[in-house]
mmCIF file of C-alpha atoms in Angstrom:
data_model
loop_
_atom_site.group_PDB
_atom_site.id
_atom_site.type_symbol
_atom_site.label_atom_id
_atom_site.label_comp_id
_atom_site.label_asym_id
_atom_site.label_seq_id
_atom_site.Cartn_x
_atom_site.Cartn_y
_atom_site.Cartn_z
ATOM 1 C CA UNK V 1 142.149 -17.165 19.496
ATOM 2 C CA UNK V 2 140.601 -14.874 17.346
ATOM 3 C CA UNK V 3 140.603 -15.319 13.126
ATOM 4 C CA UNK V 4 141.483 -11.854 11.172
ATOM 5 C CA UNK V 5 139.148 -11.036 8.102
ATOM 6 C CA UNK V 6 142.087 -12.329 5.731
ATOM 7 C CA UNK V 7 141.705 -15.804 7.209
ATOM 8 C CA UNK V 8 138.129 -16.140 7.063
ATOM 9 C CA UNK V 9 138.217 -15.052 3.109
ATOM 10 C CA UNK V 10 141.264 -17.672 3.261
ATOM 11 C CA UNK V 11 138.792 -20.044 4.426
ATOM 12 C CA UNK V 12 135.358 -19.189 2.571
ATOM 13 C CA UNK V 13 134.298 -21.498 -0.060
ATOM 14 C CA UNK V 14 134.973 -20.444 -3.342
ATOM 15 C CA UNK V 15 131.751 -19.251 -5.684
ATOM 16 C CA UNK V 16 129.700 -22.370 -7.005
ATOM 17 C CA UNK V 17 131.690 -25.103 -4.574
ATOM 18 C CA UNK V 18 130.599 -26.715 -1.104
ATOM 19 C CA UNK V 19 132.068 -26.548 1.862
ATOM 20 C CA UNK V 20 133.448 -30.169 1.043
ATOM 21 C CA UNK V 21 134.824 -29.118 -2.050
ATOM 22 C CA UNK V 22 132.039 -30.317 -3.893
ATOM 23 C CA UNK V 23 130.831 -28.610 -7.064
ATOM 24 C CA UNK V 24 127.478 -27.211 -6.434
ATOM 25 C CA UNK V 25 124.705 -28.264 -8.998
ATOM 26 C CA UNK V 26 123.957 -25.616 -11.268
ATOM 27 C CA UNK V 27 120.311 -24.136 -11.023
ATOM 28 C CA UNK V 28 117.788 -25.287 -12.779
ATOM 29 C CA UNK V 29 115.753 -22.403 -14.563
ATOM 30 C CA UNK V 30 111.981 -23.138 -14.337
ATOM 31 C CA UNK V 31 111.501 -22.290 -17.853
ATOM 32 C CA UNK V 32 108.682 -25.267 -17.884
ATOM 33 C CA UNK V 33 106.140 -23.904 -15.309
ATOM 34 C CA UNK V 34 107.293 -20.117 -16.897
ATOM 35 C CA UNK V 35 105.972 -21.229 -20.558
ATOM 36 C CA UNK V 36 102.898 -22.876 -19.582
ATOM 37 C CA UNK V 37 102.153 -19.469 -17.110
ATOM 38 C CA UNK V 38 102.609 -17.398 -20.538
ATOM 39 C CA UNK V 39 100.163 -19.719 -22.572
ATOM 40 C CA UNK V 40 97.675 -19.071 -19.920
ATOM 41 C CA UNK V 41 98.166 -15.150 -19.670
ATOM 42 C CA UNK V 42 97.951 -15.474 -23.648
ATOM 43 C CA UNK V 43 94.983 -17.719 -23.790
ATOM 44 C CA UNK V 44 93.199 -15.528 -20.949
ATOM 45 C CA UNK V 45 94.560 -12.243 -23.022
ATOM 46 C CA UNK V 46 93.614 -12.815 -26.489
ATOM 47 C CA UNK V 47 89.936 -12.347 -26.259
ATOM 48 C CA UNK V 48 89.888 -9.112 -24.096
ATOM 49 C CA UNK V 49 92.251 -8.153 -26.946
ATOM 50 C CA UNK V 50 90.051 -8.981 -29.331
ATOM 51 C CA UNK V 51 87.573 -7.157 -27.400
ATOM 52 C CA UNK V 52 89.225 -3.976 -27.010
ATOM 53 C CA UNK V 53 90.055 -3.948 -30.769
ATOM 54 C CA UNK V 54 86.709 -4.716 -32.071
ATOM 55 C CA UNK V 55 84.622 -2.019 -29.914
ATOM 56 C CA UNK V 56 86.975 0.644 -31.831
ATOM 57 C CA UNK V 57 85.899 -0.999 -35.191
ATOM 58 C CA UNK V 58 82.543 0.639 -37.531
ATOM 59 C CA UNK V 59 80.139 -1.726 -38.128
ATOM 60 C CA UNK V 60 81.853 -1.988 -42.129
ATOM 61 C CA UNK V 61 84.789 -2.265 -40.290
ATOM 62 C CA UNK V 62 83.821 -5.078 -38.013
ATOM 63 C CA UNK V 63 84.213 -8.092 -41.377
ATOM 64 C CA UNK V 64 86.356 -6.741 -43.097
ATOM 65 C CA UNK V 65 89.553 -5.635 -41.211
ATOM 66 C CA UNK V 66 92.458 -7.200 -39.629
ATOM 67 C CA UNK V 67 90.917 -9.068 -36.012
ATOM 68 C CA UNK V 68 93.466 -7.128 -33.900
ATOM 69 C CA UNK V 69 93.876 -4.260 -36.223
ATOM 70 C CA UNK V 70 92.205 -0.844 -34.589
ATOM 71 C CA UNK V 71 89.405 0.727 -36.242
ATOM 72 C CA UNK V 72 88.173 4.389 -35.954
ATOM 73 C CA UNK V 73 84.312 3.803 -34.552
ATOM 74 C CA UNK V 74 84.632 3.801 -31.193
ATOM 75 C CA UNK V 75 82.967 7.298 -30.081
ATOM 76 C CA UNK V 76 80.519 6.460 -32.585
ATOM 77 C CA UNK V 77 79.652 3.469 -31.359
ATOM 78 C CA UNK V 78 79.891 4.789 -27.703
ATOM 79 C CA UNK V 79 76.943 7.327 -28.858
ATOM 80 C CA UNK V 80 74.851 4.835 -30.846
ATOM 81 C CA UNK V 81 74.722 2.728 -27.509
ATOM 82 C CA UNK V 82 74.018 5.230 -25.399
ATOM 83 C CA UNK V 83 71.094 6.776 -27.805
ATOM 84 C CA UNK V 84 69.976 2.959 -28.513
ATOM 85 C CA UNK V 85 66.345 2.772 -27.086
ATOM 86 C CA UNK V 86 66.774 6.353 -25.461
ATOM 87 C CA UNK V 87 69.892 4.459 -23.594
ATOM 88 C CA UNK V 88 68.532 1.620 -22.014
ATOM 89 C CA UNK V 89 72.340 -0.026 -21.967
ATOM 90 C CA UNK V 90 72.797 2.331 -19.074
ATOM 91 C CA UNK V 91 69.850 0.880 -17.304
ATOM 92 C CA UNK V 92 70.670 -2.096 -17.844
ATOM 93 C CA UNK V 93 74.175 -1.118 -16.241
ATOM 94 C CA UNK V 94 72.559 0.488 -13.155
ATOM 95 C CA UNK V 95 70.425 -2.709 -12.338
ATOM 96 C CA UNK V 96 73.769 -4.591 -12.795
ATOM 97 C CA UNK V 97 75.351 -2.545 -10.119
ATOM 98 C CA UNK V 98 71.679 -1.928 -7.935
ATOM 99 C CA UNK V 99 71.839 -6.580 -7.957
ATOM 100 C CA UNK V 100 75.894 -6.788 -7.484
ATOM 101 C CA UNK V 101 76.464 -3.676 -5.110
ATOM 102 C CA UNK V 102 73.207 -4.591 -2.388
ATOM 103 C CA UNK V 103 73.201 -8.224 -3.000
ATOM 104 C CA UNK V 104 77.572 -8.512 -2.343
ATOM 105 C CA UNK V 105 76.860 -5.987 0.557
ATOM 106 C CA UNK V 106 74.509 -8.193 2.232
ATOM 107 C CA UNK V 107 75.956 -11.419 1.352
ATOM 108 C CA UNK V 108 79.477 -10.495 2.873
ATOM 109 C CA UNK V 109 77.462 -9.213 6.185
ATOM 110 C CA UNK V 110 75.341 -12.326 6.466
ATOM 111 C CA UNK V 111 78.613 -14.348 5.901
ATOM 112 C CA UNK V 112 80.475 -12.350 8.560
ATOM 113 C CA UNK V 113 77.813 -13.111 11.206
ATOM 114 C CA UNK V 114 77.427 -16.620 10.225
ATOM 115 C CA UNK V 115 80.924 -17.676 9.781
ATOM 116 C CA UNK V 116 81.734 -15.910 13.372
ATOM 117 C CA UNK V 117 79.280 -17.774 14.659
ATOM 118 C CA UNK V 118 79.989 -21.168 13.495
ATOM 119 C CA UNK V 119 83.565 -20.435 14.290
ATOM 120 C CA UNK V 120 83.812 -19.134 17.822
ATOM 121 C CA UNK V 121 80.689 -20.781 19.303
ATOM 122 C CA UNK V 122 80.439 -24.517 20.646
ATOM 123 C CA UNK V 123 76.608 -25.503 20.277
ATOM 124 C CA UNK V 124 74.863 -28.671 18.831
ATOM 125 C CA UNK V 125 74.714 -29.691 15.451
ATOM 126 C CA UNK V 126 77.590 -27.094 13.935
ATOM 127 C CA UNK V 127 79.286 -29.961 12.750
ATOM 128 C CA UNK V 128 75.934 -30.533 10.719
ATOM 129 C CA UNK V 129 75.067 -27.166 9.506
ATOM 130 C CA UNK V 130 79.059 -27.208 8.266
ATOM 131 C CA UNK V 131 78.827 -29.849 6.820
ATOM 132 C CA UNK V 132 75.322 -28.872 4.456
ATOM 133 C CA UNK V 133 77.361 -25.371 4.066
ATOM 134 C CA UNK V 134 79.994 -27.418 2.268
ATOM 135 C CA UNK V 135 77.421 -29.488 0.127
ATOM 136 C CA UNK V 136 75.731 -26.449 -0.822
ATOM 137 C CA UNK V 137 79.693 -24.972 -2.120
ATOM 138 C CA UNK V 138 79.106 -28.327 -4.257
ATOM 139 C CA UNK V 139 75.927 -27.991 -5.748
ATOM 140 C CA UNK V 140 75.802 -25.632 -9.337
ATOM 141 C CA UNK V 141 73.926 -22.886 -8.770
ATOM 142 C CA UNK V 142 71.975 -24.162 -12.388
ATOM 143 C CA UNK V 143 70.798 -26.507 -10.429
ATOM 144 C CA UNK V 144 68.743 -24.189 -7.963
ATOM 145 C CA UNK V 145 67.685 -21.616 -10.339
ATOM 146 C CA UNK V 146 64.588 -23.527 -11.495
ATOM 147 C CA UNK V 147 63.426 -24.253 -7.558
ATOM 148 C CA UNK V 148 63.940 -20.596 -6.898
ATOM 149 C CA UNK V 149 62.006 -19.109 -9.838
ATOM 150 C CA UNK V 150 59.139 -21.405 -8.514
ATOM 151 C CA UNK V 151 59.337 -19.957 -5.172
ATOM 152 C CA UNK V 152 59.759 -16.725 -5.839
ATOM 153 C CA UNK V 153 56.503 -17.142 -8.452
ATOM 154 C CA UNK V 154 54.565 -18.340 -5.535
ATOM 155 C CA UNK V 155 55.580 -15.365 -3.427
ATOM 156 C CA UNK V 156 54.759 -12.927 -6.006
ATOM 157 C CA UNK V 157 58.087 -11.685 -6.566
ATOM 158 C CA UNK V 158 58.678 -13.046 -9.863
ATOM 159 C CA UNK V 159 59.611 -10.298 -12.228
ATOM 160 C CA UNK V 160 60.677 -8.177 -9.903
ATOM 161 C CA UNK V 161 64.100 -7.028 -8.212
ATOM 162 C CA UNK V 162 63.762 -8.740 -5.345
ATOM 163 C CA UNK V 163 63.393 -12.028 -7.447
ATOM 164 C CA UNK V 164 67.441 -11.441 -8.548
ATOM 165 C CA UNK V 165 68.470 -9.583 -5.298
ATOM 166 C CA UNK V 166 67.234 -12.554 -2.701
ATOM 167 C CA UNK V 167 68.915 -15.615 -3.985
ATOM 168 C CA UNK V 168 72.140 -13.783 -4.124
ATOM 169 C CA UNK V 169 71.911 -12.919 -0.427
ATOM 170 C CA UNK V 170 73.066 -16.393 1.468
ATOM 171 C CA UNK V 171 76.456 -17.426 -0.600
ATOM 172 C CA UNK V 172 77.795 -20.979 1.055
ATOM 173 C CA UNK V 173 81.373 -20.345 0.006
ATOM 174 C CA UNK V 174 80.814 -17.016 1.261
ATOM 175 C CA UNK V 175 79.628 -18.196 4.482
ATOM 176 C CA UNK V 176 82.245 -20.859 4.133
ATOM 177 C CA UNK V 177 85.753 -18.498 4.024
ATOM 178 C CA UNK V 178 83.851 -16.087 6.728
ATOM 179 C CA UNK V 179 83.829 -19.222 9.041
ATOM 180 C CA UNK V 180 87.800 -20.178 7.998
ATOM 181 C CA UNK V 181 88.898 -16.835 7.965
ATOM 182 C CA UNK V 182 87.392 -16.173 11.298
ATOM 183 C CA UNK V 183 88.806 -19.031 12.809
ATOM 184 C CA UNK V 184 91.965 -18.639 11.744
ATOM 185 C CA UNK V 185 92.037 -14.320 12.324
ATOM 186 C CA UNK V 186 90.188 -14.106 15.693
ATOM 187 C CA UNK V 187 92.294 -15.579 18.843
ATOM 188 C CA UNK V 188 90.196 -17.351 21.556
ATOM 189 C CA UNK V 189 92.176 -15.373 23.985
ATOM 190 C CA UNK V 190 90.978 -12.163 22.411
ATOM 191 C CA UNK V 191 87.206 -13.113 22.597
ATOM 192 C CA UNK V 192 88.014 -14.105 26.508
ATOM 193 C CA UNK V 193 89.248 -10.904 27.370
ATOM 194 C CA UNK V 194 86.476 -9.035 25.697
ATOM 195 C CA UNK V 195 83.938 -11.204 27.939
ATOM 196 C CA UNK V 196 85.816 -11.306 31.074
ATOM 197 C CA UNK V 197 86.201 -6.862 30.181
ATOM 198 C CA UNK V 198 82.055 -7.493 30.579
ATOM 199 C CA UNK V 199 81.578 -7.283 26.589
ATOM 200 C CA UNK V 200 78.030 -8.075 25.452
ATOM 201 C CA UNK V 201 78.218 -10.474 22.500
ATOM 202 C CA UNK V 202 76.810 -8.255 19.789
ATOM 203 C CA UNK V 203 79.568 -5.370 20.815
ATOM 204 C CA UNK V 204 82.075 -8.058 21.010
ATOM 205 C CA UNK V 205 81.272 -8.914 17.235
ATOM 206 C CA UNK V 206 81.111 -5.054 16.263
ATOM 207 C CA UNK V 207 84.174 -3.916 18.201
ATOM 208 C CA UNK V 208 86.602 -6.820 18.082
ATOM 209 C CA UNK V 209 85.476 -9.681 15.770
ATOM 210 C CA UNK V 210 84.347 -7.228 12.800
ATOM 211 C CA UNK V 211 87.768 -5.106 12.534
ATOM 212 C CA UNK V 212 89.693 -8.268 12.619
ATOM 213 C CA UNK V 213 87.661 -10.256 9.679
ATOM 214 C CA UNK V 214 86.841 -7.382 7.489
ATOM 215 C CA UNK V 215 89.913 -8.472 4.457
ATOM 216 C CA UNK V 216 88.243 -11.858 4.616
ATOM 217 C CA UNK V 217 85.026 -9.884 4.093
ATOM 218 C CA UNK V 218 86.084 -7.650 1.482
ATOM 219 C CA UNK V 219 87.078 -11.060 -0.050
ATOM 220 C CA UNK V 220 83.999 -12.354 0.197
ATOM 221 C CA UNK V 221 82.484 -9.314 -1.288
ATOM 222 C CA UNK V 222 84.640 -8.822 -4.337
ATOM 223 C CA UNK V 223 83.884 -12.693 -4.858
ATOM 224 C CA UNK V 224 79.877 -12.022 -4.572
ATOM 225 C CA UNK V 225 79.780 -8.964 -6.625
ATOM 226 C CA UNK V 226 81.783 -10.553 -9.870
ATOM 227 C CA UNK V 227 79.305 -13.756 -9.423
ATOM 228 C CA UNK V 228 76.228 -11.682 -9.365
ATOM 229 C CA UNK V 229 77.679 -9.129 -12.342
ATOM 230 C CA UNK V 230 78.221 -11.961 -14.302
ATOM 231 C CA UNK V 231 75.067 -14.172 -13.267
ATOM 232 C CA UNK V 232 73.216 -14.862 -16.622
ATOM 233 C CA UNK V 233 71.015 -17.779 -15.670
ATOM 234 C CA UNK V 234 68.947 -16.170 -12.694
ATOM 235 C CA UNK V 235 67.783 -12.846 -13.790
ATOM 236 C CA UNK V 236 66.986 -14.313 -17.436
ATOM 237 C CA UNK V 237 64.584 -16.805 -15.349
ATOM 238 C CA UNK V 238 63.449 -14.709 -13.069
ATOM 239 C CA UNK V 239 62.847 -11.175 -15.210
ATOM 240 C CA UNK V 240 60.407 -10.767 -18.254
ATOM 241 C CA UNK V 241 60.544 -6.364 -18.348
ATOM 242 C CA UNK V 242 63.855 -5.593 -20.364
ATOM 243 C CA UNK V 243 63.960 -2.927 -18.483
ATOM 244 C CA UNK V 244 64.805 -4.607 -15.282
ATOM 245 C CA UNK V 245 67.558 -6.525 -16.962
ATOM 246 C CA UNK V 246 71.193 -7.025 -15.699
ATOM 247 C CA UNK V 247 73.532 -6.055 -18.476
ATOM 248 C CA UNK V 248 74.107 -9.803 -19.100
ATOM 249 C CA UNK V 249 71.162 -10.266 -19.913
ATOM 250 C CA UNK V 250 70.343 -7.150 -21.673
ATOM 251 C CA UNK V 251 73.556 -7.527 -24.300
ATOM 252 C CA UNK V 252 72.084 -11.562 -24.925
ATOM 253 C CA UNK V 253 68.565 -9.981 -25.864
ATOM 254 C CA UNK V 254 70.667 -7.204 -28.121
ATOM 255 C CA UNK V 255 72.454 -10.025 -29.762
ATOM 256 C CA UNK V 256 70.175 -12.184 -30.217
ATOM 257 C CA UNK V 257 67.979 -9.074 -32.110
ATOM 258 C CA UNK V 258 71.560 -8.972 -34.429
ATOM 259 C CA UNK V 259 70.510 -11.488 -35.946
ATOM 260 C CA UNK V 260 68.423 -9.556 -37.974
ATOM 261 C CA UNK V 261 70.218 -6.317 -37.900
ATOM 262 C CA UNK V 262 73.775 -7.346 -37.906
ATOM 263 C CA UNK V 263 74.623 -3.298 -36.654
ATOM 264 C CA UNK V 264 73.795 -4.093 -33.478
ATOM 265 C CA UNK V 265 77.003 -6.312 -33.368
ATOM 266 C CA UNK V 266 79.286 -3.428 -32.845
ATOM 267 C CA UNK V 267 76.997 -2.082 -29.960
ATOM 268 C CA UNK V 268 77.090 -5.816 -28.393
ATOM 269 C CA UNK V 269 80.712 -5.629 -28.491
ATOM 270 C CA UNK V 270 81.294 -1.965 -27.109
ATOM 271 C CA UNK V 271 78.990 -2.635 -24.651
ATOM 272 C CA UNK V 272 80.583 -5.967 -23.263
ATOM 273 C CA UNK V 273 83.808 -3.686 -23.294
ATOM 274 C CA UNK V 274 81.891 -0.979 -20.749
ATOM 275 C CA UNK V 275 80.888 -3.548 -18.532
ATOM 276 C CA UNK V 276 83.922 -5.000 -17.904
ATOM 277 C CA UNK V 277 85.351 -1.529 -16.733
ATOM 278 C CA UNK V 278 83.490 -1.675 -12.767
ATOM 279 C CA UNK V 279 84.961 -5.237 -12.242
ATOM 280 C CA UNK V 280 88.613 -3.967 -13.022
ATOM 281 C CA UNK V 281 87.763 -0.461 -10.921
ATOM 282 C CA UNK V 282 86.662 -3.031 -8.101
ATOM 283 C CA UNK V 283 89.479 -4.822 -7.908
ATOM 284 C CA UNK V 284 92.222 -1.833 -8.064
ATOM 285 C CA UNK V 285 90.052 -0.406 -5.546
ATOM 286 C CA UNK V 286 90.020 -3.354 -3.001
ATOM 287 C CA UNK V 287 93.405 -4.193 -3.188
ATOM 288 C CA UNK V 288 94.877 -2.082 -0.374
ATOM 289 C CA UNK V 289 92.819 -4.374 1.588
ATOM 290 C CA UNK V 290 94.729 -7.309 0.975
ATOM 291 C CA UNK V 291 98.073 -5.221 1.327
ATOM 292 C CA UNK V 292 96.914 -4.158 4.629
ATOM 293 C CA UNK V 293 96.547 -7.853 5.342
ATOM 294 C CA UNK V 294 98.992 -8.968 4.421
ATOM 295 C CA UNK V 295 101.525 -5.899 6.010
ATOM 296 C CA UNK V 296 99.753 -6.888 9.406
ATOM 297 C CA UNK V 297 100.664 -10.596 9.099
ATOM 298 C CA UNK V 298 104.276 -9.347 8.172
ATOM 299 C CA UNK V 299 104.189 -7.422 11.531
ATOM 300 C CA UNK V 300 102.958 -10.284 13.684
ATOM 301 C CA UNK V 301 105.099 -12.760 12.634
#
């Protein structure tokens, strides 16, 4: 016996009951977790504010204004740092980008390789060589940069490019979300069929394993090239010509000469404002990565 559409409204619960009759609780708004998410945005916020603000501001304007009031110096200062030292600031830049582009690059490849590897292939002492991966995620890279310079000294590489470029190859956490990405992206009955198709292991890498890990290797690249960007400790070990600076490096040495010409301030400032600019290009590039990802796992499920 069929039920017409006026009994089953006759019969549906009202609004904000049970089927028992019971008064449903009323929802609790997460108001807690909302407030202490705004704090952090604010926190996180301010200074880039403050930033932003003071790179507009003269160098009169700087000490004596309103913190988060605008000033009207920003093309000048934009043209002072650019014609500072016949505009070394943009060297500095380029470096930045020559350690952070290469050294990301062949981080994330290494990673790929390795983390496939240690993945999808049974051989003795993996276990091990995880297990010193994951120490090596532990240890602060402070910690190494004093060992490295030494090396590096006795291979004659000090003060040069490679000195910055060649710790920042190998990456343990790199290597570390290739290996759980690839285990978790590649199927073992997709690696199978590529063998039993007569796949050599190098193609099967290029042509299956690759395509299927590459937003796990983006990842690991957009995670390489902010740590080198922002490395501070390494290059200012390793690198003595100013010229061969990162711009971390080179806006500390700028400071540190406003000291005694407290002008430079407002080109210290305008240029920490510049070289945040290829870190939030990076990431609005990279993102359709993730989206891709994440429209893929969307279609498999």
């Amino acid at each position: 016996m069929s039920t017409t559409l006026t009994d089953r409204r006759r019969t549906a619960p009202a609004p904000g009951t049970t089927p028992g009759n019971a008064v449903a609780p009323p929802r609790r708004t997460a108001w807690i977790p909302t407030l202490v998410l705004l704090l952090g945005a604010v926190y996180c916020l301010i200074p880039i504010l403050w930033v932003v603000m003071a790179s507009t501001k003269s160098s009169g304007e700087l000490f004596t204004t309103f913190t988060f009031a605008p000033g009207s110096g920003l093309l000048d200062n934009l043209a002072e740092l650019s014609h500072y030292r016949d505009g070394v600031y943009w060297q500095w830049m380029a470096n930045s980008a020559l350690y952070a582009g290469v050294g990301a690059l062949l981080s994330a490849a290494l990673s790929g390789v390795t983390g496939y590897a240690l993945a999808k292939y049974r051989f003795r002492g993996r276990t091990a060589i995880f297990n010193i991966l994951l120490a090596g995620v532990l240890m602060p890279p402070i910690t190494l940069a004093v060992p490295q310079y030494l090396l590096m000294a006795q291979a004659g590489l000090a003060d040069s490019y490679w000195s910055v470029l060649l710790p920042s190859i190998v990456s343990p956490y790199g290597i570390y979300l290739a290996r759980i990405y690839a285990a978790a992206a590649i199927p073992d009955e997709v690696v199978e069929a590529a063998r039993v198709d007569g796949a050599k292991e190098f193609r099967l890498f290029r042509s299956v394993a690759l395509p299927m890990m590459v937003p796990g290797l983006v990842t690991v690249f957009l995670f390489q090239f902010v740590a080198i960007w922002n490395n501070f400790l390494l290059p200012y070990i390793m690198l003595g010509d100013d010229h061969k600076f990162p711009v971390t490096v080179g806006l500390y040495s700028l400071l540190q000469q406003g000291a005694n010409a407290p002008a430079l301030y407002t080109l210290v400032i305008t240029g920490a404002l510049l070289s945040v600019i290829p870190l939030i290009l990076l990431f609005v590039g990279l993102q359709r990565f993730w989206r891709i990802d994440l429209l893929s796992g969307a279609v498999k499920s």
